[in-house]
């Protein structure tokens, strides 16, 4: 029997002990003595959230397919266990071997959202690893970050040895081989990092320094090691139909956020919505072949026994083989009594038909994401969804029996006026009107329900709106009320429910998203004052953040509400995602002028992502 | 057709709660290819019933779950189509055991007669072993056991969410004794009179002046029983047939 790191006494005292025992179906056990590299892969949030993350499962599967590597998993201990571990000086352990992470060769941390930054420090601290990269010794693991937030790694640069920029499938083998060479040659940490930074995609932050202008903006980046590259281009896997995919995904013992088989059908998005970071970061669009998807879907269902399958992509409706794939999946899933969930489908006759086959129409709701209330505003953000299309989709849906509609919007977009916000209420009302106009009275027993949700726009690096100012908390609250009043003034206001997102979290996310290296001491100090789990409202304490910013003389408005000049150097400019800054700036100007840019399938706009030599950029139109 | 499955739950699997254990078996059954029956509707689920929920932290040598199957064939999974006539039980046993994680073992699968009662309602008693009693207290605990078993009634305060109530647990204490330093008991486990092993330990502590805070113990369930028509207790698994599934 595997021995557990934690005693029965502790496990029976804490909430959900199954988070810490490992041993799940399809988890990988190896003989520690037979491998050269021990890799701990971490999602810095609680097990229930991190466990189902596809990116980690892909890398876990890839690493463990190599005989010389044993990859294990680690998640943030929940605050109840965190307190016990600190009290008893109990070292953080990996789930598979239950051995201390501090003894591993690598600790990889995925960076999915800014609000997990204090949890990164929790992980390092509990593992007994010095929090600052420059204070680590040859005995400490190499700390490597990856994932969406590594596209502006600067606020957390001090805590990492390496950031892997881009998709993990391509360069890890090279990195690990370099590590093995250094180990065999007796070279220390510094020499390894020097060699690592010459591998494409690897960013070693301690080899660079920023200098600043009197106004606080960046003056220049200075290299501290000559051989370090000036820019680092993201890594992309160009053939997604012949690469690593976890066909035997882990099956947790306890319920997690998503207990389902995830089928990633493509990466990237053709649409180019101007607020969307993922839409730029993952260009160009690359599809997996239908044949490949069919075969891995069945393998995953067989190897897990999970009762639900979901498609994953930024915009599933744009996948060219969707009809064929769905026909196959619906058939196979029916045979196996497996449910299919279909997020991110555009509402049209085809998708309604498909959805009516896989869900109980009356109980499920339809989702539209117009993102803004008026066409003027939607043109600014390049969201190619018109009111006409929404109402047509809603009408077909009502005829098909649906009664619940969810609509997602953003507040605080650049160039927004109160009329644009009030447009949200009007659009919702028009959806309700469509119901009353089109559905005869006798079929209206179950009334239409509309839920409008707004989140606050947060400008993100590598988007056309990275130059834009973000609203203040006070403005957000005011705008939410404008929106609410707009809804209340509508004829069908009783049928419309309105939710809005927390303003404090949005503001902090805004600070961290476009932050620079001067924020690392802030994150460190907030952590030292006991703050973890900022992504969880019950543990988030914005006042601590504000207090420390105050004490350190950090002006949050510098990061959030300030409009950037066209030629400002951004903290993330040294990263190259293929899409050029020139293209993004042009898009920013187009936004201001309300000019719409076509999607990649209709017409190439020459964004720069064609440098990767494949995907949609080279397909026939 | 209804199958009764007997399994163990040992080691770290004791931290998996009852509902999660059910979900674990639903997935294991899917992987095994057993031809389980599903309910209809948009989110179909397997026709499955557990005899008696096991608390988190308790291990078990003998858990019971019933499932309904359409046939004895393996309609999927690694052994699909491999099961042979006359060997159905062994094939299903192997197919399901191959899907177990460390700590779960399928001990037996039996075919239930058509008139068998449902698993949960059939439960009459369960036996438990308690490990970790303080050795220096054996003598007083043995005395306390004698005292309890020779008494006509043993009243304890039973707390529910709403009220407190004095109940007599003596009628539900079928066997109680110490064997090789292990406290063994067989107690009522029916829905009307279920006695928790912790309650028995607590009562013993009170009667023997032992402070329950001075030692920690672990609990293993060793058997779940039903009642035969003549009133005798019989392990639930034995209500099913081992052989002659096709006749
Ligand atoms: S180069 Fe053209 S087709 Fe390729 S991602 Fe950019 S805009 Fe789209």
GROMACS .gro file of C-alpha atoms in nm, chain A residues 263-447:
model
  185
  263UNK     CA    1  -1.199   1.712  -2.615
  264UNK     CA    2  -0.989   2.006  -2.732
  265UNK     CA    3  -1.090   2.042  -3.094
  266UNK     CA    4  -0.869   2.334  -3.194
  267UNK     CA    5  -0.647   2.608  -3.061
  268UNK     CA    6  -0.676   2.973  -3.143
  269UNK     CA    7  -0.972   3.174  -3.267
  270UNK     CA    8  -1.042   3.334  -3.602
  271UNK     CA    9  -1.252   3.616  -3.459
  272UNK     CA   10  -1.017   3.875  -3.319
  273UNK     CA   11  -1.245   4.037  -3.063
  274UNK     CA   12  -1.038   4.330  -2.945
  275UNK     CA   13  -1.075   4.274  -2.570
  276UNK     CA   14  -0.992   3.903  -2.586
  277UNK     CA   15  -0.643   3.799  -2.488
  278UNK     CA   16  -0.677   3.432  -2.575
  279UNK     CA   17  -0.789   3.529  -2.926
  280UNK     CA   18  -0.452   3.694  -2.990
  281UNK     CA   19  -0.223   3.475  -2.779
  282UNK     CA   20  -0.314   3.149  -2.946
  283UNK     CA   21  -0.305   3.256  -3.308
  284UNK     CA   22  -0.302   3.111  -3.560
  285UNK     CA   23  -0.604   2.883  -3.550
  286UNK     CA   24  -0.499   2.520  -3.574
  287UNK     CA   25  -0.758   2.246  -3.592
  288UNK     CA   26  -0.724   1.886  -3.488
  289UNK     CA   27  -0.846   1.645  -3.755
  290UNK     CA   28  -1.191   1.493  -3.716
  291UNK     CA   29  -1.044   1.143  -3.740
  292UNK     CA   30  -0.799   1.213  -3.461
  293UNK     CA   31  -1.070   1.361  -3.239
  294UNK     CA   32  -1.302   1.067  -3.295
  295UNK     CA   33  -1.039   0.821  -3.193
  296UNK     CA   34  -0.918   1.004  -2.881
  297UNK     CA   35  -1.275   1.073  -2.768
  298UNK     CA   36  -1.355   0.703  -2.760
  299UNK     CA   37  -1.027   0.619  -2.593
  300UNK     CA   38  -1.091   0.873  -2.321
  301UNK     CA   39  -1.445   0.754  -2.257
  302UNK     CA   40  -1.323   0.395  -2.232
  303UNK     CA   41  -1.031   0.472  -2.006
  304UNK     CA   42  -1.217   0.693  -1.761
  305UNK     CA   43  -1.576   0.577  -1.744
  306UNK     CA   44  -1.675   0.942  -1.710
  307UNK     CA   45  -2.038   1.018  -1.781
  308UNK     CA   46  -1.994   1.347  -1.965
  309UNK     CA   47  -1.796   1.473  -2.258
  310UNK     CA   48  -1.734   1.834  -2.347
  311UNK     CA   49  -1.577   2.013  -2.640
  312UNK     CA   50  -1.311   2.266  -2.564
  313UNK     CA   51  -1.211   2.557  -2.785
  314UNK     CA   52  -1.249   2.933  -2.794
  315UNK     CA   53  -1.525   2.915  -3.053
  316UNK     CA   54  -1.646   2.565  -3.134
  317UNK     CA   55  -1.883   2.682  -3.409
  318UNK     CA   56  -1.585   2.785  -3.618
  319UNK     CA   57  -1.438   2.435  -3.623
  320UNK     CA   58  -1.465   2.321  -3.984
  321UNK     CA   59  -1.550   1.958  -3.912
  322UNK     CA   60  -1.809   2.030  -3.646
  323UNK     CA   61  -2.107   1.867  -3.811
  324UNK     CA   62  -1.933   1.541  -3.880
  325UNK     CA   63  -1.773   1.532  -3.538
  326UNK     CA   64  -2.095   1.604  -3.350
  327UNK     CA   65  -2.291   1.349  -3.547
  328UNK     CA   66  -2.035   1.087  -3.448
  329UNK     CA   67  -2.013   1.194  -3.085
  330UNK     CA   68  -2.387   1.212  -3.031
  331UNK     CA   69  -2.423   0.864  -3.168
  332UNK     CA   70  -2.141   0.716  -2.960
  333UNK     CA   71  -2.237   0.900  -2.645
  334UNK     CA   72  -2.597   0.785  -2.674
  335UNK     CA   73  -2.479   0.428  -2.701
  336UNK     CA   74  -2.275   0.471  -2.387
  337UNK     CA   75  -2.526   0.675  -2.189
  338UNK     CA   76  -2.282   0.962  -2.180
  339UNK     CA   77  -2.395   1.327  -2.174
  340UNK     CA   78  -2.247   1.583  -2.410
  341UNK     CA   79  -2.207   1.943  -2.315
  342UNK     CA   80  -2.155   2.200  -2.588
  343UNK     CA   81  -2.022   2.529  -2.462
  344UNK     CA   82  -1.925   2.818  -2.692
  345UNK     CA   83  -2.160   2.726  -2.975
  346UNK     CA   84  -2.305   3.014  -3.170
  347UNK     CA   85  -2.684   3.003  -3.157
  348UNK     CA   86  -2.823   2.916  -3.499
  349UNK     CA   87  -3.046   2.657  -3.659
  350UNK     CA   88  -2.772   2.396  -3.664
  351UNK     CA   89  -2.661   2.436  -3.303
  352UNK     CA   90  -3.020   2.447  -3.177
  353UNK     CA   91  -3.090   2.125  -3.357
  354UNK     CA   92  -2.784   1.962  -3.205
  355UNK     CA   93  -2.857   2.092  -2.858
  356UNK     CA   94  -3.214   1.973  -2.866
  357UNK     CA   95  -3.075   1.624  -2.918
  358UNK     CA   96  -2.848   1.629  -2.616
  359UNK     CA   97  -3.028   1.828  -2.351
  360UNK     CA   98  -3.366   1.885  -2.201
  361UNK     CA   99  -3.464   2.202  -2.381
  362UNK     CA  100  -3.700   2.330  -2.114
  363UNK     CA  101  -3.445   2.293  -1.839
  364UNK     CA  102  -3.142   2.432  -2.016
  365UNK     CA  103  -3.057   2.785  -2.103
  366UNK     CA  104  -2.910   2.943  -2.412
  367UNK     CA  105  -2.613   3.169  -2.395
  368UNK     CA  106  -2.535   3.473  -2.606
  369UNK     CA  107  -2.227   3.685  -2.559
  370UNK     CA  108  -2.295   4.019  -2.732
  371UNK     CA  109  -2.045   4.176  -2.485
  372UNK     CA  110  -2.189   4.523  -2.549
  373UNK     CA  111  -2.536   4.675  -2.569
  374UNK     CA  112  -2.515   4.871  -2.895
  375UNK     CA  113  -2.387   4.802  -3.242
  376UNK     CA  114  -2.158   5.106  -3.218
  377UNK     CA  115  -1.990   4.953  -2.914
  378UNK     CA  116  -1.975   4.605  -3.066
  379UNK     CA  117  -1.796   4.751  -3.367
  380UNK     CA  118  -1.544   4.913  -3.136
  381UNK     CA  119  -1.460   4.577  -2.979
  382UNK     CA  120  -1.491   4.393  -3.311
  383UNK     CA  121  -1.759   4.160  -3.181
  384UNK     CA  122  -1.924   4.052  -3.502
  385UNK     CA  123  -2.258   3.965  -3.345
  386UNK     CA  124  -2.552   4.182  -3.452
  387UNK     CA  125  -2.882   4.238  -3.278
  388UNK     CA  126  -3.054   4.090  -3.580
  389UNK     CA  127  -2.861   3.767  -3.543
  390UNK     CA  128  -2.929   3.751  -3.169
  391UNK     CA  129  -3.302   3.805  -3.213
  392UNK     CA  130  -3.320   3.554  -3.496
  393UNK     CA  131  -3.139   3.298  -3.280
  394UNK     CA  132  -3.363   3.376  -2.984
  395UNK     CA  133  -3.673   3.343  -3.197
  396UNK     CA  134  -3.569   3.003  -3.330
  397UNK     CA  135  -3.483   2.897  -2.978
  398UNK     CA  136  -3.822   3.000  -2.839
  399UNK     CA  137  -3.993   2.807  -3.115
  400UNK     CA  138  -3.772   2.512  -3.026
  401UNK     CA  139  -3.897   2.524  -2.670
  402UNK     CA  140  -3.620   2.709  -2.487
  403UNK     CA  141  -3.734   2.955  -2.227
  404UNK     CA  142  -3.415   3.066  -2.055
  405UNK     CA  143  -3.166   3.299  -2.215
  406UNK     CA  144  -2.840   3.421  -2.068
  407UNK     CA  145  -2.666   3.726  -2.209
  408UNK     CA  146  -2.312   3.832  -2.123
  409UNK     CA  147  -2.187   4.189  -2.143
  410UNK     CA  148  -1.892   4.398  -2.039
  411UNK     CA  149  -1.900   4.738  -1.874
  412UNK     CA  150  -1.621   4.992  -1.887
  413UNK     CA  151  -1.514   4.932  -2.245
  414UNK     CA  152  -1.318   5.214  -2.406
  415UNK     CA  153  -1.525   5.493  -2.566
  416UNK     CA  154  -1.835   5.368  -2.387
  417UNK     CA  155  -2.120   5.611  -2.321
  418UNK     CA  156  -2.423   5.576  -2.097
  419UNK     CA  157  -2.635   5.511  -2.407
  420UNK     CA  158  -2.425   5.204  -2.480
  421UNK     CA  159  -2.488   5.079  -2.127
  422UNK     CA  160  -2.859   5.148  -2.150
  423UNK     CA  161  -2.853   4.954  -2.476
  424UNK     CA  162  -2.802   4.641  -2.268
  425UNK     CA  163  -3.150   4.680  -2.119
  426UNK     CA  164  -3.296   4.749  -2.461
  427UNK     CA  165  -3.136   4.443  -2.614
  428UNK     CA  166  -3.264   4.224  -2.329
  429UNK     CA  167  -3.607   4.374  -2.369
  430UNK     CA  168  -3.605   4.305  -2.741
  431UNK     CA  169  -3.525   3.942  -2.670
  432UNK     CA  170  -3.824   3.929  -2.438
  433UNK     CA  171  -4.040   4.105  -2.699
  434UNK     CA  172  -3.940   3.847  -2.953
  435UNK     CA  173  -4.083   3.584  -2.722
  436UNK     CA  174  -4.415   3.761  -2.676
  437UNK     CA  175  -4.440   3.853  -3.045
  438UNK     CA  176  -4.367   3.509  -3.177
  439UNK     CA  177  -4.489   3.256  -2.927
  440UNK     CA  178  -4.868   3.222  -2.919
  441UNK     CA  179  -5.033   3.269  -2.584
  442UNK     CA  180  -5.122   2.906  -2.533
  443UNK     CA  181  -4.755   2.809  -2.555
  444UNK     CA  182  -4.645   3.066  -2.302
  445UNK     CA  183  -4.730   2.870  -1.990
  446UNK     CA  184  -4.367   2.868  -1.894
  447UNK     CA  185  -4.257   3.231  -1.914
   0.00000   0.00000   0.00000
